[in-house]
CSV table of C-alpha atoms in Angstrom, one decimal:
chain,number,residue,atom,x,y,z
E,1,MET,CA,-53.8,2.1,16.1
E,2,PHE,CA,-52.3,2.8,12.8
E,3,HIS,CA,-49.0,4.5,13.3
E,4,GLN,CA,-46.6,5.9,10.2
E,5,THR,CA,-43.5,7.5,10.2
E,6,ASP,CA,-41.6,9.0,7.6
E,7,ILE,CA,-44.4,8.6,4.2
E,8,ARG,CA,-42.7,8.9,1.0
E,9,THR,CA,-44.3,6.6,-1.1
E,10,LEU,CA,-48.3,7.7,-0.6
E,11,ARG,CA,-51.1,4.3,0.3
E,12,PRO,CA,-54.1,4.8,-1.2
E,13,GLY,CA,-56.6,7.3,0.7
E,14,LEU,CA,-53.5,10.0,0.6
E,15,THR,CA,-54.1,12.5,-2.4
E,16,PRO,CA,-51.3,15.1,-2.2
E,17,PHE,CA,-52.3,19.4,-3.0
E,18,PRO,CA,-56.1,18.7,-2.8
E,19,THR,CA,-58.2,21.1,-4.3
E,20,ASP,CA,-62.7,22.2,-3.5
E,21,VAL,CA,-61.0,21.8,-0.4
E,22,PHE,CA,-62.5,24.8,1.3
E,23,THR,CA,-66.6,25.5,1.9
E,24,ALA,CA,-68.1,27.7,-1.1
E,25,ASP,CA,-69.6,30.9,1.5
E,26,GLN,CA,-65.2,31.1,2.4
E,27,PRO,CA,-63.5,31.4,-0.8
E,28,TRP,CA,-61.1,34.0,1.0
E,29,LEU,CA,-59.8,30.9,2.6
E,30,ALA,CA,-57.7,29.7,0.2
E,31,ARG,CA,-55.3,33.7,0.1
E,32,HIS,CA,-54.8,32.4,3.8
E,33,LEU,CA,-54.3,28.8,4.3
E,34,LEU,CA,-53.0,26.2,1.1
E,35,PRO,CA,-53.9,22.7,1.4
E,36,LEU,CA,-51.1,20.7,0.9
E,37,ILE,CA,-52.4,17.1,1.3
E,38,SER,CA,-55.9,15.0,1.5
E,39,ILE,CA,-56.7,11.9,3.9
E,40,ASP,CA,-59.0,9.5,4.1
E,41,LEU,CA,-59.2,8.6,7.8
E,42,GLY,CA,-60.6,5.5,7.2
E,43,VAL,CA,-56.9,4.9,6.6
E,44,LEU,CA,-56.8,5.2,10.8
E,45,ARG,CA,-60.7,4.7,12.0
E,46,PRO,CA,-62.0,1.6,9.6
E,47,ALA,CA,-65.8,2.6,10.3
E,48,LEU,CA,-64.9,7.3,8.7
E,49,THR,CA,-64.4,5.2,5.6
E,50,GLY,CA,-65.0,8.4,2.8
E,51,THR,CA,-64.3,10.8,5.5
E,52,ILE,CA,-61.8,13.0,4.2
E,53,ALA,CA,-60.0,15.9,6.0
E,54,THR,CA,-57.1,18.6,4.4
E,55,MET,CA,-54.0,19.1,6.2
E,56,LEU,CA,-53.7,22.8,5.8
E,57,CYS,CA,-50.5,25.5,6.0
E,58,PRO,CA,-50.7,28.6,7.1
E,59,ILE,CA,-49.0,30.9,5.3
E,60,GLU,CA,-48.4,33.5,7.6
E,61,PRO,CA,-47.4,35.0,10.0
E,62,ASP,CA,-43.1,35.3,9.3
E,63,GLU,CA,-42.6,35.6,12.8
E,64,GLY,CA,-44.5,34.4,15.6
E,65,CYS,CA,-47.4,32.2,16.2
E,66,ILE,CA,-50.3,32.5,13.9
E,67,GLY,CA,-53.7,34.9,15.8
E,68,GLU,CA,-51.1,36.3,18.4
E,69,GLU,CA,-52.2,39.8,16.2
E,70,THR,CA,-55.4,39.2,15.5
E,71,ALA,CA,-57.0,38.0,19.3
E,72,ALA,CA,-60.0,40.5,19.1
E,73,HIS,CA,-61.2,37.7,16.0
E,74,HIS,CA,-60.3,34.9,19.0
E,75,THR,CA,-63.6,32.7,19.1
E,76,GLU,CA,-64.5,29.8,21.3
E,77,PHE,CA,-62.6,28.1,18.2
E,78,THR,CA,-59.8,29.3,16.8
E,79,GLY,CA,-57.1,31.1,19.4
E,80,THR,CA,-52.6,32.2,19.5
E,81,ASN,CA,-51.7,28.9,17.6
E,82,TRP,CA,-55.2,26.9,17.3
E,83,ILE,CA,-57.5,26.7,14.2
E,84,ALA,CA,-60.5,24.8,13.8
E,85,PHE,CA,-62.6,23.9,10.5
E,86,GLU,CA,-65.6,21.9,10.9
E,87,LEU,CA,-65.3,18.7,8.3
E,88,THR,CA,-68.8,19.0,6.2
E,89,ALA,CA,-71.2,16.0,4.8
E,90,ASP,CA,-69.1,16.8,1.3
E,91,ASN,CA,-65.9,16.7,3.0
E,92,ARG,CA,-65.5,20.6,3.1
E,93,MET,CA,-63.5,22.6,5.0
E,94,ARG,CA,-65.6,25.3,6.6
E,95,PHE,CA,-63.5,27.3,9.5
E,96,LEU,CA,-65.4,27.8,12.5
E,97,GLY,CA,-63.2,31.9,13.4
E,98,GLU,CA,-63.9,35.3,11.4
E,99,GLU,CA,-62.0,35.9,8.7
E,100,GLY,CA,-59.8,38.5,10.3
E,101,TYR,CA,-58.2,36.3,12.4
E,102,PHE,CA,-55.9,36.5,9.3
E,103,LEU,CA,-53.6,39.5,8.9
E,104,GLY,CA,-54.2,39.2,5.6
E,105,ASP,CA,-52.7,42.3,3.6
E,106,GLN,CA,-50.5,43.1,6.9
E,107,VAL,CA,-48.0,40.4,5.7
E,108,ALA,CA,-45.2,41.4,4.0
E,109,ASP,CA,-45.6,40.9,-0.2
E,110,LYS,CA,-42.2,39.0,0.0
E,111,HIS,CA,-43.1,36.6,2.2
E,112,VAL,CA,-47.1,35.7,0.9
E,113,THR,CA,-44.9,35.3,-2.6
E,114,GLU,CA,-41.9,33.6,-1.2
E,115,MET,CA,-44.9,30.7,0.3
E,116,THR,CA,-47.3,30.5,-2.5
E,117,GLU,CA,-44.8,30.1,-5.2
E,118,SER,CA,-42.7,27.0,-3.7
E,119,TYR,CA,-46.1,25.7,-3.1
E,120,ALA,CA,-46.5,26.2,-6.5
E,121,LYS,CA,-43.1,24.6,-7.8
E,122,ALA,CA,-43.7,21.9,-5.5
E,123,HIS,CA,-46.8,20.9,-7.2
E,124,ALA,CA,-45.8,21.1,-10.2
E,125,TYR,CA,-42.5,18.5,-9.4
E,126,PHE,CA,-44.8,16.5,-8.0
E,127,GLN,CA,-46.7,16.7,-12.2
E,128,SER,CA,-42.7,15.4,-13.5
E,129,HIS,CA,-42.0,13.3,-11.2
E,130,GLY,CA,-45.0,11.6,-9.4
E,131,ARG,CA,-42.8,12.5,-5.5
E,132,LEU,CA,-42.9,15.2,-3.0
E,133,ALA,CA,-39.7,18.6,-2.8
E,134,SER,CA,-39.1,21.8,-1.2
E,135,TYR,CA,-38.3,24.6,-2.6
E,136,SER,CA,-36.5,25.3,1.7
E,137,ARG,CA,-35.5,28.7,2.7
E,138,TYR,CA,-33.4,27.2,4.2
E,139,GLY,CA,-31.6,25.3,1.2
E,140,ASP,CA,-29.7,26.0,-1.3
E,141,GLY,CA,-32.9,26.8,-4.1
E,142,SER,CA,-33.1,23.9,-5.3
E,143,ALA,CA,-35.7,20.8,-5.0
E,144,GLY,CA,-35.0,18.3,-1.9
E,145,GLU,CA,-37.3,15.8,-2.3
E,146,GLN,CA,-39.5,15.2,1.2
E,147,ALA,CA,-41.6,13.0,2.9
E,148,TYR,CA,-45.3,14.4,3.1
E,149,LEU,CA,-46.3,13.4,6.1
E,150,ASP,CA,-43.7,13.2,8.7
E,151,ALA,CA,-46.2,10.9,10.8
E,152,LEU,CA,-49.5,9.5,10.0
E,153,GLY,CA,-52.4,8.1,13.3
E,154,GLY,CA,-50.0,6.8,16.6
E,155,GLN,CA,-51.2,8.5,19.9
E,156,VAL,CA,-51.8,13.0,20.1
E,157,SER,CA,-48.3,13.8,20.3
E,158,ASN,CA,-46.7,15.7,23.7
E,159,GLY,CA,-44.5,18.7,21.9
E,160,ASN,CA,-44.1,22.7,22.1
E,161,TRP,CA,-47.4,23.3,20.6
E,162,VAL,CA,-49.3,21.6,23.5
E,163,GLU,CA,-47.7,24.6,26.2
E,164,THR,CA,-47.6,27.1,23.5
E,165,ALA,CA,-51.2,29.0,23.1
E,166,PRO,CA,-54.5,28.2,25.3
E,167,ILE,CA,-56.7,26.4,23.1
E,168,PRO,CA,-59.6,27.5,23.1
E,169,ALA,CA,-62.5,27.3,25.3
E,170,ALA,CA,-64.8,24.4,22.8
E,171,PHE,CA,-62.2,22.6,23.8
E,172,ALA,CA,-59.7,20.9,27.2
E,173,LEU,CA,-56.7,19.7,27.0
E,174,THR,CA,-55.2,17.5,29.8
E,175,PHE,CA,-52.6,15.5,30.1
E,176,THR,CA,-52.0,11.6,31.6
E,177,ALA,CA,-50.0,10.4,34.9
E,178,ALA,CA,-47.3,9.5,31.7
E,179,ALA,CA,-46.8,12.9,30.6
E,180,TYR,CA,-45.4,13.5,34.0
E,181,ASP,CA,-43.0,10.0,33.8
E,182,ARG,CA,-39.8,10.3,32.2
E,183,HIS,CA,-40.4,6.1,32.0
E,184,ALA,CA,-43.6,5.6,30.4
E,185,PRO,CA,-44.2,3.5,26.8
E,186,GLU,CA,-42.7,5.2,24.6
E,187,ASP,CA,-46.0,5.0,22.9
E,188,ALA,CA,-48.2,6.0,26.2
E,189,GLU,CA,-51.6,8.4,25.7
E,190,ARG,CA,-49.7,11.9,27.6
E,191,VAL,CA,-52.1,14.1,25.7
E,192,ILE,CA,-56.3,14.5,25.9
E,193,ILE,CA,-58.0,16.9,23.9
E,194,SER,CA,-61.2,16.5,23.7
E,195,ARG,CA,-64.6,18.6,22.7
E,196,ASP,CA,-68.0,18.4,25.0
E,197,GLY,CA,-66.5,15.6,26.2
E,198,ASN,CA,-66.0,14.0,23.4
E,199,PRO,CA,-61.6,13.1,21.9
E,200,PHE,CA,-59.9,14.4,19.5
E,201,PHE,CA,-57.4,11.3,17.5
E,202,SER,CA,-53.6,11.8,16.4
E,203,VAL,CA,-54.2,12.3,12.5
E,204,ALA,CA,-51.1,13.9,10.8
E,205,GLU,CA,-48.5,15.8,11.5
E,206,VAL,CA,-45.7,17.2,9.0
E,207,ALA,CA,-43.5,19.8,8.7
E,208,GLY,CA,-44.3,23.3,6.8
E,209,TYR,CA,-41.2,23.4,4.9
E,210,ASN,CA,-41.4,19.8,3.8
E,211,TRP,CA,-43.8,21.3,1.6
E,212,CYS,CA,-43.2,25.7,1.1
E,213,ALA,CA,-40.5,27.7,2.2
E,214,ALA,CA,-40.9,28.4,5.2
E,215,GLY,CA,-43.3,26.8,8.2
E,216,PRO,CA,-43.5,25.3,11.6
E,217,ASP,CA,-41.2,22.3,12.1
E,218,ALA,CA,-44.9,20.3,14.0
E,219,ILE,CA,-48.5,21.4,11.6
E,220,VAL,CA,-50.3,18.6,13.9
E,221,MET,CA,-53.5,17.7,13.1
E,222,LEU,CA,-56.2,15.7,14.7
E,223,TYR,CA,-59.3,15.0,14.4
E,224,GLU,CA,-62.8,14.4,17.1
E,225,PRO,CA,-65.8,12.0,15.2
E,226,HIS,CA,-69.1,13.1,16.5
E,227,SER,CA,-68.7,17.2,15.8
E,228,ARG,CA,-66.3,16.4,12.9
E,229,THR,CA,-64.5,19.2,14.1
E,230,VAL,CA,-60.4,18.8,12.8
E,231,LEU,CA,-58.6,21.1,15.2
E,232,PHE,CA,-54.9,22.1,13.8
E,233,SER,CA,-51.9,23.1,16.7
E,234,PHE,CA,-48.8,24.0,15.1
E,235,ASP,CA,-45.0,23.4,17.3
E,236,TRP,CA,-42.0,25.8,16.9
E,237,SER,CA,-39.5,23.2,18.2
C-alpha cells in the first residue's frame, strides 16, 4: 500500500492550483471551494492511472462545521461536515448536493476575502518559487513554506472527523476491532467507509491552513472507484 507523509516535493501526478476543476453546469462551486491540488489516483493504484481527483478546501465557515446551518439543503450525499462529488469521465468534480448547502453571502466578507487573497498569494509564491507557502492568519503575515499534502495514501484515518457528525445516508461508516484495540499495529485498518457495499480508500489529507489563511486541521479526501465518488470530511482537532 502506498503511503507517504509530509509531501514537499511534487511527484508526477500531483498538480497544485489546478484549473477547470468543476463541471460546467455548477460554476457557482468556485465561489465556495478552493482547488488545492489534483491527484492522479494511479499514484495510489496503478489501475486508476488517468483518473484525476482534486483536493478542495471550503472557504466557509469561519466558525463551526460546513453544512451545520443549512440542514434544509442536506441530501443523502451531504451533511454537516461531509460533502461528496461525482468524478466525471473527464475528471471534473460534480457536487452531489444543492447550491443552498453553502452559506455563500451569509459568510462574513472579511473571512471570504482573507481566504481567497491568501490562496492567491500562495499561488503566486508557487509560480515564483516552485514551492508551497501559506499566508496563514496564525503567522506573522509572511510566507511560510508548507507541505502540499500531510498524507498521501495509507489507511483511512481514525480522527475526530469520523464522529463529529453522522455520515450522510448514501454512505456507511463502521469501525473495525482494531479501532478499539490500543495494541493494534499502527497501520491496521480502523475505519471502513463504503457506498452500496463498495469501500472508499484514503486519497490524501492536508490542513487547510497549509494553503490558505485558515481552514480545517485536516481535509480528509476519500475515493470509491465503482461509483467514482469523491468524499470529503474535515477534522477539527
